[in-house]
PDB file of C-alpha atoms in Angstrom:
ATOM      1  CA  MET J  45      -1.737   3.084 -12.331  1.00  0.00           C
ATOM      2  CA  ASP J  46       1.187   3.698 -10.253  1.00  0.00           C
ATOM      3  CA  PHE J  47       4.154   3.946 -12.643  1.00  0.00           C
ATOM      4  CA  ALA J  48       6.616   2.153 -10.597  1.00  0.00           C
ATOM      5  CA  SER J  49       4.164  -0.741 -10.130  1.00  0.00           C
ATOM      6  CA  LEU J  50       3.445  -0.887 -13.930  1.00  0.00           C
ATOM      7  CA  LEU J  51       7.293  -0.745 -14.549  1.00  0.00           C
ATOM      8  CA  GLY J  52       7.878  -3.690 -12.024  1.00  0.00           C
ATOM      9  CA  ILE J  53       5.289  -5.934 -13.411  1.00  0.00           C
ATOM     10  CA  ILE J  54       6.212  -5.429 -17.160  1.00  0.00           C
ATOM     11  CA  SER J  55       9.995  -5.656 -16.510  1.00  0.00           C
ATOM     12  CA  GLY J  56       9.820  -8.656 -14.131  1.00  0.00           C
ATOM     13  CA  LEU J  57       7.361 -10.615 -16.532  1.00  0.00           C
ATOM     14  CA  ALA J  58       9.523  -9.697 -19.564  1.00  0.00           C
ATOM     15  CA  LEU J  59      12.705 -11.030 -18.109  1.00  0.00           C
ATOM     16  CA  ILE J  60      11.208 -14.228 -16.962  1.00  0.00           C
ATOM     17  CA  ILE J  61       9.515 -14.890 -20.127  1.00  0.00           C
ATOM     18  CA  SER J  62      12.624 -13.957 -22.051  1.00  0.00           C
ATOM     19  CA  ALA J  63      14.945 -16.231 -19.987  1.00  0.00           C
ATOM     20  CA  ILE J  64      12.211 -19.204 -20.594  1.00  0.00           C
ATOM     21  CA  ILE J  65      12.293 -18.661 -24.371  1.00  0.00           C
ATOM     22  CA  MET J  66      15.910 -18.328 -24.733  1.00  0.00           C
ATOM     23  CA  GLY J  67      16.388 -21.604 -22.654  1.00  0.00           C
ATOM     24  CA  GLY J  68      14.320 -23.555 -25.108  1.00  0.00           C
ATOM     25  CA  SER J  69      10.703 -24.425 -25.546  1.00  0.00           C
ATOM     26  CA  ALA J  70       8.091 -22.550 -23.532  1.00  0.00           C
ATOM     27  CA  ASP J  71       5.649 -25.339 -23.776  1.00  0.00           C
ATOM     28  CA  VAL J  72       7.450 -27.382 -21.163  1.00  0.00           C
ATOM     29  CA  PHE J  73       6.515 -24.725 -18.623  1.00  0.00           C
ATOM     30  CA  VAL J  74       2.761 -25.155 -19.053  1.00  0.00           C
ATOM     31  CA  ASN J  75       1.219 -27.706 -16.726  1.00  0.00           C
ATOM     32  CA  VAL J  76      -2.504 -27.308 -16.087  1.00  0.00           C
ATOM     33  CA  PRO J  77      -2.628 -29.768 -13.094  1.00  0.00           C
ATOM     34  CA  GLY J  78       0.428 -27.966 -11.509  1.00  0.00           C
ATOM     35  CA  MET J  79      -1.335 -24.680 -11.713  1.00  0.00           C
ATOM     36  CA  MET J  80      -4.437 -26.101 -10.309  1.00  0.00           C
ATOM     37  CA  ILE J  81      -2.630 -27.319  -7.225  1.00  0.00           C
ATOM     38  CA  VAL J  82      -0.777 -24.378  -6.569  1.00  0.00           C
ATOM     39  CA  ALA J  83      -3.451 -21.748  -7.263  1.00  0.00           C
ATOM     40  CA  GLY J  84      -6.337 -23.907  -5.748  1.00  0.00           C
ATOM     41  CA  GLY J  85      -4.330 -24.952  -2.862  1.00  0.00           C
ATOM     42  CA  THR J  86      -3.263 -21.255  -1.996  1.00  0.00           C
ATOM     43  CA  ILE J  87      -6.826 -19.909  -2.275  1.00  0.00           C
ATOM     44  CA  ALA J  88      -8.189 -22.792  -0.235  1.00  0.00           C
ATOM     45  CA  ALA J  89      -5.627 -22.486   2.502  1.00  0.00           C
ATOM     46  CA  THR J  90      -6.137 -18.644   2.664  1.00  0.00           C
ATOM     47  CA  LEU J  91      -9.824 -19.030   3.062  1.00  0.00           C
ATOM     48  CA  LEU J  92      -9.369 -21.499   5.827  1.00  0.00           C
ATOM     49  CA  THR J  93      -7.114 -19.041   7.559  1.00  0.00           C
ATOM     50  CA  VAL J  94      -9.193 -15.651   7.072  1.00  0.00           C
ATOM     51  CA  GLN J  95     -12.663 -14.858   6.491  1.00  0.00           C
ATOM     52  CA  PHE J  96     -13.959 -14.582   3.024  1.00  0.00           C
ATOM     53  CA  LYS J  97     -14.761 -10.915   3.187  1.00  0.00           C
ATOM     54  CA  ASP J  98     -11.206 -10.131   4.299  1.00  0.00           C
ATOM     55  CA  VAL J  99      -9.912 -11.985   1.061  1.00  0.00           C
ATOM     56  CA  LEU J 100     -12.147  -9.723  -0.889  1.00  0.00           C
ATOM     57  CA  ASN J 101     -11.273  -6.654   0.837  1.00  0.00           C
ATOM     58  CA  ALA J 102      -7.598  -7.534   0.436  1.00  0.00           C
ATOM     59  CA  PHE J 103      -7.954  -7.759  -3.538  1.00  0.00           C
ATOM     60  CA  LYS J 104     -10.064  -4.599  -3.505  1.00  0.00           C
ATOM     61  CA  GLY J 105      -7.682  -2.722  -1.444  1.00  0.00           C
ATOM     62  CA  ALA J 106      -4.874  -3.770  -3.823  1.00  0.00           C
ATOM     63  CA  PHE J 107      -6.768  -2.775  -6.859  1.00  0.00           C
ATOM     64  CA  ILE J 108      -7.298   0.771  -5.354  1.00  0.00           C
ATOM     65  CA  VAL J 109      -3.593   1.113  -4.293  1.00  0.00           C
ATOM     66  CA  PHE J 110      -2.478   0.140  -7.838  1.00  0.00           C
ATOM     67  CA  THR J 111      -4.945   2.295  -9.631  1.00  0.00           C
ATOM     68  CA  GLN J 112      -5.359   5.313  -7.701  1.00  0.00           C
ATOM     69  CA  ASP J 113      -2.906   8.259  -7.475  1.00  0.00           C
ATOM     70  CA  LYS J 114      -1.366   8.685  -4.136  1.00  0.00           C
ATOM     71  CA  THR J 115      -1.384  11.958  -2.000  1.00  0.00           C
ATOM     72  CA  ASN J 116       2.012  13.622  -1.957  1.00  0.00           C
ATOM     73  CA  PRO J 117       2.715  14.690   1.586  1.00  0.00           C
ATOM     74  CA  GLN J 118       3.911  18.147   0.191  1.00  0.00           C
ATOM     75  CA  GLU J 119       0.461  18.529  -1.176  1.00  0.00           C
ATOM     76  CA  MET J 120      -1.150  17.956   2.121  1.00  0.00           C
ATOM     77  CA  ILE J 121       1.370  20.533   3.772  1.00  0.00           C
ATOM     78  CA  ASP J 122       0.162  23.014   1.120  1.00  0.00           C
ATOM     79  CA  THR J 123      -3.440  22.282   2.052  1.00  0.00           C
ATOM     80  CA  MET J 124      -2.707  22.844   5.742  1.00  0.00           C
ATOM     81  CA  LEU J 125      -0.937  25.998   5.069  1.00  0.00           C
ATOM     82  CA  GLU J 126      -3.853  27.237   3.025  1.00  0.00           C
ATOM     83  CA  LEU J 127      -6.219  26.389   5.906  1.00  0.00           C
ATOM     84  CA  SER J 128      -4.095  28.333   8.338  1.00  0.00           C
ATOM     85  CA  ARG J 129      -4.093  31.241   6.147  1.00  0.00           C
ATOM     86  CA  VAL J 130      -8.054  30.998   5.921  1.00  0.00           C
ATOM     87  CA  SER J 131      -8.117  30.631   9.888  1.00  0.00           C
ATOM     88  CA  HIS J 132      -6.072  33.798  10.345  1.00  0.00           C
ATOM     89  CA  ARG J 133      -7.980  35.970   7.728  1.00  0.00           C
ATOM     90  CA  HIS J 134     -11.674  34.611   8.561  1.00  0.00           C
ATOM     91  CA  GLY J 135     -11.407  32.853  11.912  1.00  0.00           C
ATOM     92  CA  LEU J 136     -11.817  29.051  12.858  1.00  0.00           C
ATOM     93  CA  LEU J 137     -15.471  29.034  12.059  1.00  0.00           C
ATOM     94  CA  LYS J 138     -14.776  29.448   8.249  1.00  0.00           C
ATOM     95  CA  LEU J 139     -12.989  26.147   8.229  1.00  0.00           C
ATOM     96  CA  GLY J 140     -16.324  24.375   8.645  1.00  0.00           C
ATOM     97  CA  ASP J 141     -17.066  25.294   5.078  1.00  0.00           C
ATOM     98  CA  VAL J 142     -13.928  23.496   3.631  1.00  0.00           C
ATOM     99  CA  GLU J 143     -14.636  20.893   1.104  1.00  0.00           C
ATOM    100  CA  SER J 144     -12.047  18.031   0.877  1.00  0.00           C
ATOM    101  CA  SER J 145     -11.714  14.479  -0.702  1.00  0.00           C
ATOM    102  CA  SER J 146     -10.114  13.469   2.596  1.00  0.00           C
ATOM    103  CA  PRO J 147     -12.987  12.719   5.129  1.00  0.00           C
ATOM    104  CA  VAL J 148     -10.182  12.889   7.924  1.00  0.00           C
ATOM    105  CA  LEU J 149      -9.299  16.350   6.828  1.00  0.00           C
ATOM    106  CA  LYS J 150     -13.168  17.385   6.529  1.00  0.00           C
ATOM    107  CA  ARG J 151     -13.687  15.822   9.955  1.00  0.00           C
ATOM    108  CA  ALA J 152     -10.737  17.688  11.526  1.00  0.00           C
ATOM    109  CA  CYS J 153     -11.868  21.152   9.907  1.00  0.00           C
ATOM    110  CA  MET J 154     -15.416  20.623  11.458  1.00  0.00           C
ATOM    111  CA  LEU J 155     -13.634  20.146  14.913  1.00  0.00           C
ATOM    112  CA  LEU J 156     -11.747  23.269  14.508  1.00  0.00           C
ATOM    113  CA  ALA J 157     -14.793  25.217  13.471  1.00  0.00           C
ATOM    114  CA  GLU J 158     -16.470  23.905  16.564  1.00  0.00           C
ATOM    115  CA  ALA J 159     -13.481  25.035  18.748  1.00  0.00           C
ATOM    116  CA  ALA J 160     -12.706  21.491  20.108  1.00  0.00           C
ATOM    117  CA  SER J 161      -9.922  21.266  22.426  1.00  0.00           C
ATOM    118  CA  GLU J 162      -6.420  20.148  21.346  1.00  0.00           C
ATOM    119  CA  GLN J 163      -6.763  16.773  23.154  1.00  0.00           C
ATOM    120  CA  VAL J 164     -10.020  15.935  21.420  1.00  0.00           C
ATOM    121  CA  ILE J 165      -8.458  16.779  17.929  1.00  0.00           C
ATOM    122  CA  ARG J 166      -5.273  14.753  18.752  1.00  0.00           C
ATOM    123  CA  ASN J 167      -7.213  11.862  20.107  1.00  0.00           C
ATOM    124  CA  THR J 168      -9.697  11.832  17.170  1.00  0.00           C
ATOM    125  CA  ILE J 169      -7.041  11.712  14.507  1.00  0.00           C
ATOM    126  CA  GLN J 170      -4.888   9.407  16.311  1.00  0.00           C
ATOM    127  CA  ASN J 171      -7.728   7.059  16.476  1.00  0.00           C
ATOM    128  CA  GLU J 172      -8.105   7.322  12.638  1.00  0.00           C
ATOM    129  CA  ILE J 173      -4.662   6.623  12.263  1.00  0.00           C
ATOM    130  CA  ASP J 174      -4.765   3.539  14.514  1.00  0.00           C
ATOM    131  CA  SER J 175      -7.708   2.343  12.599  1.00  0.00           C
ATOM    132  CA  LEU J 176      -6.200   2.773   9.365  1.00  0.00           C
ATOM    133  CA  VAL J 177      -3.029   0.912  10.268  1.00  0.00           C
ATOM    134  CA  ALA J 178      -5.021  -2.116  11.683  1.00  0.00           C
ATOM    135  CA  ARG J 179      -7.166  -2.341   8.372  1.00  0.00           C
ATOM    136  CA  HIS J 180      -4.305  -2.014   6.148  1.00  0.00           C
ATOM    137  CA  HIS J 181      -2.256  -4.590   8.284  1.00  0.00           C
ATOM    138  CA  SER J 182      -5.091  -7.047   7.682  1.00  0.00           C
ATOM    139  CA  VAL J 183      -5.122  -6.591   4.095  1.00  0.00           C
ATOM    140  CA  GLN J 184      -1.218  -6.956   3.916  1.00  0.00           C
ATOM    141  CA  ASP J 185      -1.414 -10.095   5.982  1.00  0.00           C
ATOM    142  CA  VAL J 186      -3.634 -11.839   3.501  1.00  0.00           C
ATOM    143  CA  PHE J 187      -1.067 -11.457   0.786  1.00  0.00           C
ATOM    144  CA  ARG J 188       1.892 -12.348   3.215  1.00  0.00           C
ATOM    145  CA  LYS J 189      -0.204 -15.691   3.969  1.00  0.00           C
ATOM    146  CA  MET J 190      -0.649 -16.387   0.221  1.00  0.00           C
ATOM    147  CA  ALA J 191       3.101 -15.801  -0.380  1.00  0.00           C
ATOM    148  CA  ALA J 192       3.770 -18.337   2.270  1.00  0.00           C
ATOM    149  CA  TYR J 193       1.245 -20.802   0.985  1.00  0.00           C
ATOM    150  CA  ALA J 194       1.968 -20.868  -2.741  1.00  0.00           C
ATOM    151  CA  PRO J 195       5.721 -22.227  -2.525  1.00  0.00           C
ATOM    152  CA  ALA J 196       4.324 -24.905   0.187  1.00  0.00           C
ATOM    153  CA  PHE J 197       1.688 -26.136  -2.339  1.00  0.00           C
ATOM    154  CA  GLY J 198       4.371 -25.943  -5.072  1.00  0.00           C
ATOM    155  CA  MET J 199       6.402 -28.260  -2.973  1.00  0.00           C
ATOM    156  CA  LEU J 200       3.432 -30.546  -2.493  1.00  0.00           C
ATOM    157  CA  GLY J 201       2.764 -30.617  -6.203  1.00  0.00           C
ATOM    158  CA  THR J 202       6.329 -31.469  -6.672  1.00  0.00           C
ATOM    159  CA  LEU J 203       6.037 -34.357  -4.171  1.00  0.00           C
ATOM    160  CA  ILE J 204       2.795 -35.712  -5.826  1.00  0.00           C
ATOM    161  CA  GLY J 205       4.730 -35.645  -9.312  1.00  0.00           C
ATOM    162  CA  LEU J 206       7.742 -37.454  -7.758  1.00  0.00           C
ATOM    163  CA  ILE J 207       5.303 -40.203  -6.445  1.00  0.00           C
ATOM    164  CA  GLN J 208       3.822 -40.562  -9.813  1.00  0.00           C
ATOM    165  CA  MET J 209       7.289 -40.664 -11.452  1.00  0.00           C
ATOM    166  CA  LEU J 210       8.664 -43.197  -9.134  1.00  0.00           C
ATOM    167  CA  SER J 211       5.702 -45.451  -9.688  1.00  0.00           C
ATOM    168  CA  GLU J 212       6.725 -45.672 -13.389  1.00  0.00           C
ATOM    169  CA  LEU J 213      10.279 -46.498 -12.947  1.00  0.00           C
ATOM    170  CA  ASP J 214       9.931 -49.461 -15.333  1.00  0.00           C
ATOM    171  CA  ASN J 215       9.913 -46.832 -18.140  1.00  0.00           C
ATOM    172  CA  PRO J 216      13.163 -44.962 -17.943  1.00  0.00           C
ATOM    173  CA  GLU J 217      12.294 -42.792 -21.022  1.00  0.00           C
ATOM    174  CA  THR J 218       9.519 -41.021 -18.958  1.00  0.00           C
ATOM    175  CA  ILE J 219      11.632 -40.097 -16.055  1.00  0.00           C
ATOM    176  CA  GLY J 220      13.131 -36.949 -17.474  1.00  0.00           C
ATOM    177  CA  PRO J 221       9.818 -35.443 -18.698  1.00  0.00           C
ATOM    178  CA  ALA J 222       8.045 -36.518 -15.555  1.00  0.00           C
ATOM    179  CA  MET J 223      10.802 -34.783 -13.346  1.00  0.00           C
ATOM    180  CA  ALA J 224      10.373 -31.555 -15.257  1.00  0.00           C
ATOM    181  CA  ILE J 225       6.605 -31.683 -14.702  1.00  0.00           C
ATOM    182  CA  ALA J 226       6.991 -32.456 -11.087  1.00  0.00           C
ATOM    183  CA  LEU J 227       9.395 -29.353 -10.568  1.00  0.00           C
ATOM    184  CA  LEU J 228       6.953 -26.981 -12.246  1.00  0.00           C
ATOM    185  CA  THR J 229       4.533 -26.757  -9.472  1.00  0.00           C
ATOM    186  CA  THR J 230       7.668 -25.407  -7.191  1.00  0.00           C
ATOM    187  CA  PHE J 231       8.203 -23.099 -10.026  1.00  0.00           C
ATOM    188  CA  TYR J 232       4.661 -21.814 -10.040  1.00  0.00           C
ATOM    189  CA  GLY J 233       4.588 -21.531  -6.296  1.00  0.00           C
ATOM    190  CA  SER J 234       7.745 -19.448  -6.134  1.00  0.00           C
ATOM    191  CA  LEU J 235       6.749 -17.184  -9.094  1.00  0.00           C
ATOM    192  CA  LEU J 236       3.450 -16.322  -7.530  1.00  0.00           C
ATOM    193  CA  ALA J 237       5.082 -15.563  -4.031  1.00  0.00           C
ATOM    194  CA  THR J 238       8.030 -13.411  -5.357  1.00  0.00           C
ATOM    195  CA  MET J 239       6.426 -11.854  -8.378  1.00  0.00           C
ATOM    196  CA  VAL J 240       2.798 -11.331  -7.298  1.00  0.00           C
ATOM    197  CA  PHE J 241       2.022 -11.687  -3.538  1.00  0.00           C
ATOM    198  CA  LEU J 242       4.991 -10.244  -1.750  1.00  0.00           C
ATOM    199  CA  PRO J 243       5.286  -7.315  -4.166  1.00  0.00           C
ATOM    200  CA  ILE J 244       1.558  -6.318  -3.443  1.00  0.00           C
ATOM    201  CA  ALA J 245       2.032  -6.637   0.291  1.00  0.00           C
ATOM    202  CA  GLY J 246       5.088  -4.340  -0.100  1.00  0.00           C
ATOM    203  CA  LYS J 247       3.301  -1.718  -2.074  1.00  0.00           C
ATOM    204  CA  LEU J 248       0.368  -1.799   0.509  1.00  0.00           C
ATOM    205  CA  LYS J 249       2.902  -1.533   3.231  1.00  0.00           C
ATOM    206  CA  SER J 250       4.509   1.607   1.373  1.00  0.00           C
ATOM    207  CA  ARG J 251       1.141   3.211   0.842  1.00  0.00           C
ATOM    208  CA  THR J 252       0.214   2.698   4.549  1.00  0.00           C
ATOM    209  CA  LEU J 253       3.295   4.578   5.573  1.00  0.00           C
ATOM    210  CA  LEU J 254       2.407   7.318   3.270  1.00  0.00           C
ATOM    211  CA  GLU J 255      -1.177   7.693   4.438  1.00  0.00           C
ATOM    212  CA  VAL J 256      -0.054   7.698   8.036  1.00  0.00           C
ATOM    213  CA  THR J 257       2.148  10.623   7.208  1.00  0.00           C
ATOM    214  CA  ASN J 258      -0.560  12.521   5.638  1.00  0.00           C
ATOM    215  CA  LEU J 259      -2.682  11.891   8.521  1.00  0.00           C
ATOM    216  CA  GLU J 260      -0.062  13.085  11.113  1.00  0.00           C
ATOM    217  CA  ILE J 261       0.496  16.127   8.924  1.00  0.00           C
ATOM    218  CA  ILE J 262      -3.167  16.876   9.262  1.00  0.00           C
ATOM    219  CA  ARG J 263      -3.159  16.350  12.978  1.00  0.00           C
ATOM    220  CA  GLU J 264      -0.240  18.474  13.799  1.00  0.00           C
ATOM    221  CA  GLY J 265      -1.410  21.146  11.299  1.00  0.00           C
ATOM    222  CA  CYS J 266      -4.912  21.292  12.922  1.00  0.00           C
ATOM    223  CA  ILE J 267      -3.191  21.587  16.220  1.00  0.00           C
ATOM    224  CA  SER J 268      -1.125  24.456  15.069  1.00  0.00           C
ATOM    225  CA  ILE J 269      -3.936  26.176  13.472  1.00  0.00           C
ATOM    226  CA  LEU J 270      -6.089  25.961  16.694  1.00  0.00           C
ATOM    227  CA  THR J 271      -3.154  27.341  18.863  1.00  0.00           C
ATOM    228  CA  ASN J 272      -3.064  30.364  16.180  1.00  0.00           C
ATOM    229  CA  ASP J 273       0.591  29.769  15.175  1.00  0.00           C
ATOM    230  CA  HIS J 274       1.701  31.840  12.284  1.00  0.00           C
ATOM    231  CA  TYR J 275       1.660  29.811   8.915  1.00  0.00           C
ATOM    232  CA  MET J 276       5.299  29.904   8.673  1.00  0.00           C
ATOM    233  CA  HIS J 277       5.598  28.140  12.117  1.00  0.00           C
ATOM    234  CA  VAL J 278       3.042  25.778  10.690  1.00  0.00           C
ATOM    235  CA  TYR J 279       5.188  25.144   7.685  1.00  0.00           C
ATOM    236  CA  GLU J 280       8.375  24.632   9.709  1.00  0.00           C
ATOM    237  CA  GLN J 281       6.589  22.032  11.850  1.00  0.00           C
ATOM    238  CA  LEU J 282       4.818  20.149   9.034  1.00  0.00           C
ATOM    239  CA  SER J 283       7.942  20.218   6.618  1.00  0.00           C
ATOM    240  CA  SER J 284       9.938  17.942   9.186  1.00  0.00           C
ATOM    241  CA  TYR J 285       7.588  14.943   7.778  1.00  0.00           C
ATOM    242  CA  ILE J 286       9.400  14.980   4.409  1.00  0.00           C
ATOM    243  CA  PRO J 287      13.012  14.971   3.326  1.00  0.00           C
ATOM    244  CA  ALA J 288      14.732  18.415   3.128  1.00  0.00           C
ATOM    245  CA  ALA J 289      15.480  17.845  -0.700  1.00  0.00           C
ATOM    246  CA  GLN J 290      11.662  17.395  -1.365  1.00  0.00           C
ATOM    247  CA  ARG J 291      10.550  20.365   0.600  1.00  0.00           C
ATOM    248  CA  LYS J 292       8.958  23.036  -1.357  1.00  0.00           C
ATOM    249  CA  LYS J 293      10.176  26.633  -0.963  1.00  0.00           C
ATOM    250  CA  ILE J 294       7.655  29.203   0.103  1.00  0.00           C
ATOM    251  CA  LYS J 295       8.065  32.872  -0.203  1.00  0.00           C
ATOM    252  CA  VAL J 296       7.959  35.359   2.722  1.00  0.00           C
ATOM    253  CA  GLY J 297       8.221  38.739   1.394  1.00  0.00           C
ATOM    254  CA  LYS J 298      11.410  38.818  -0.638  1.00  0.00           C
ATOM    255  CA  LYS J 299      12.861  35.766   1.032  1.00  0.00           C
ATOM    256  CA  GLN J 300      12.405  32.136   0.562  1.00  0.00           C
ATOM    257  CA  GLN J 301      12.052  29.608   3.146  1.00  0.00           C
ATOM    258  CA  GLY J 302      12.611  25.771   2.491  1.00  0.00           C
TER     259      GLY J 302
END
């Protein structure tokens, strides 16, 4: 799992639970009907808004993002530099034998081996980028919608609790506990939105930007290889995609470039 995500989940829940325990009994924060209203209402509204398969894909995509290691842009730059060296030593045709876990990189290498034009390579990879952004946006949109629905159903649950409380005003002793129960649904909705749905949407967005950067590195690297640029020129062009402080230094004779 991504370390930042794990740290965020643990620290956030620990702080909230600690505050609840320090403030008194934790039992008062448990209300099954309130949970049913918020969770059930959020899921129902989401399913009414988007297709069921999109909801499944959203949770599947979130699971993959939080469990799989991300590809560092510097690693992709190193890969493109190695491909540049292979191209200079053995020719473009040799790139057709390259094996990679990235289907886009594998496809780009096949296009290079087939001596495709620069415009074909550029258009092909740009289509991959556009498709990736569209797919990821639909996944993020599911969690953004759930983040909007959860507080709304929390407020709805509060209104239901207030109505039930006001119907029992002849018994003043029950007003305090009834008000606490009524407010719990608002707490559940806010907690889900701020601790679950919005962070997931944000994490998915950051991973999308990272994957787009990697695809852009592949695109520009392949074009540089096609035009037979020296691998140092390839490095100078691709290194602009990452901050200067994170750029890996490479040796050129006795000198270093970075």
